[in-house]
Short mmCIF file of C-alpha atoms in Angstrom, two decimals:
data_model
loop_
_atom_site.label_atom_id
_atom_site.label_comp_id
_atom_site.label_asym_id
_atom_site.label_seq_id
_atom_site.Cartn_x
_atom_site.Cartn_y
_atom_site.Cartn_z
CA UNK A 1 -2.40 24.19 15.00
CA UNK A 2 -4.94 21.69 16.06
CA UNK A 3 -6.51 21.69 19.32
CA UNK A 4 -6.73 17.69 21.21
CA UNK A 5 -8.68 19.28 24.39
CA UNK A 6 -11.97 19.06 24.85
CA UNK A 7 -14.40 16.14 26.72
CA UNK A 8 -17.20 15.71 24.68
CA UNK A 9 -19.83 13.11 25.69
CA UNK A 10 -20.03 10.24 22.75
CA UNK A 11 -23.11 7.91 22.57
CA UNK A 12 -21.96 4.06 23.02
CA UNK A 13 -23.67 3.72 19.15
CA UNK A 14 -21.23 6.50 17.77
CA UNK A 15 -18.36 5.59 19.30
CA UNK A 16 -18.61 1.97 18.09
CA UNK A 17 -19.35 3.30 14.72
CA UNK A 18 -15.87 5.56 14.92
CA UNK A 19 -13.62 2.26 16.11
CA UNK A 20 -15.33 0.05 13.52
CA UNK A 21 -14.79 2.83 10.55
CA UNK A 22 -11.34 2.61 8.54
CA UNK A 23 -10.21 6.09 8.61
CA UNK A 24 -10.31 9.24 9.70
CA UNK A 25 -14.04 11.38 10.33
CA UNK A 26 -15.04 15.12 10.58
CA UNK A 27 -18.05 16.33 12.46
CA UNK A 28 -18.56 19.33 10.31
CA UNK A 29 -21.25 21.75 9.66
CA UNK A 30 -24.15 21.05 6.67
CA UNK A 31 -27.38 22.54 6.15
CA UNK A 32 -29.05 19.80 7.67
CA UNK A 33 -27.26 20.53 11.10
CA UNK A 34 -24.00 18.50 12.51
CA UNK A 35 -22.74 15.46 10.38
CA UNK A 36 -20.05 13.29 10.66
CA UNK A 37 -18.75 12.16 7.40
CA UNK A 38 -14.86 11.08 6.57
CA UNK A 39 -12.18 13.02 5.84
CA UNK A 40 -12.07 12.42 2.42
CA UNK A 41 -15.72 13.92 1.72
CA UNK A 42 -15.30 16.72 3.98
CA UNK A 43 -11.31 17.18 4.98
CA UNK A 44 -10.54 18.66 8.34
CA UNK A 45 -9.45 22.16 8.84
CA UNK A 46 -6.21 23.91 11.06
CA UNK A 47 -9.23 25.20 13.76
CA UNK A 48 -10.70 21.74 14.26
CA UNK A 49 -10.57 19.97 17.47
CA UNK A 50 -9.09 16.31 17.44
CA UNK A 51 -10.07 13.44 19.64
CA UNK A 52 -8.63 10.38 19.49
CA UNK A 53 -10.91 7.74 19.47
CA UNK A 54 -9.21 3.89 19.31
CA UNK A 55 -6.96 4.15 16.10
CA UNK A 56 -9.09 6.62 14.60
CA UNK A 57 -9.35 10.58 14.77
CA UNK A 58 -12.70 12.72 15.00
CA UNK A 59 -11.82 15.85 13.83
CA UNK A 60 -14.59 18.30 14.82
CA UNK A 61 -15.68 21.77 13.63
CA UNK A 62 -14.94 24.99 15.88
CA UNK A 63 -18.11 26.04 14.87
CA UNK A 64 -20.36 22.72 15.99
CA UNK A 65 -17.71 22.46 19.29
CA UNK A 66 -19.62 25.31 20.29
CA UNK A 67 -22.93 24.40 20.65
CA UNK A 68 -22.39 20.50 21.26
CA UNK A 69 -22.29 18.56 24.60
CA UNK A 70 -22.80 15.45 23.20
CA UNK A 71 -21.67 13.30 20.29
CA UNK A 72 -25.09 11.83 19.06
CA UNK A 73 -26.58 9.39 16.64
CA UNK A 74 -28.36 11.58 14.55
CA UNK A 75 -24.90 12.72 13.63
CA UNK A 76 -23.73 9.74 11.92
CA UNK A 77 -27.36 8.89 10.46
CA UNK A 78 -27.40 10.73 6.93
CA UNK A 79 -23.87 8.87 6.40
CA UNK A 80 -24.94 5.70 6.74
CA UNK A 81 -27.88 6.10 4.73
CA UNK A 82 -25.57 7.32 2.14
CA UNK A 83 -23.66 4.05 2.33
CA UNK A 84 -26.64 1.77 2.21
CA UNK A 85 -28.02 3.72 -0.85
CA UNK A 86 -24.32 2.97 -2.31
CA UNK A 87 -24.44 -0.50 -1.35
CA UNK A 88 -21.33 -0.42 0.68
CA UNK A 89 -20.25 -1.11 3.89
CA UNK A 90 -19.59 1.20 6.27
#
């Protein structure tokens, strides 16, 4: 069962990134420390946490909901670079 409570704080520059993306995002656990990536890289699991977020949901990792406060930029910043080394749009 997934768990919808919890107030984390989300950086204005995050956020807009979430309501502009088409689909679904994790914030999940990587070697280099909390990344959000979609759904279909990284699927969510039954013990993530769900916030809503516009038309979009931001499943996050037990294990990061932890130790975060804050939903920050650095989060989203490998992903994008991803995208621009793909040439597509994010």
């Amino acid at each position: 069962m997934k768990i919808t409570q919890r107030n984390l704080d989300i950086e204005p520059e995050v956020k807009a990134f979430i309501l502009e993306h088409k689909g679904d995002l994790r914030l999940c656990t990587t070697c280099r420390g909390p990344m959000i990536m979609p759904v279909g890289m990284k699927g969510p699991k039954d013990s993530d946490i769900v916030m809503h977020i516009g038309p979009n949901k931001l499943y996050i990792s037990k294990v990061q909901a932890r130790y975060i406060k804050c939903i920050e930029r650095h989060m989203i910043d490998p992903y994008k670079k991803y995208m621009e080394k793909q040439d597509l749009s994010v």
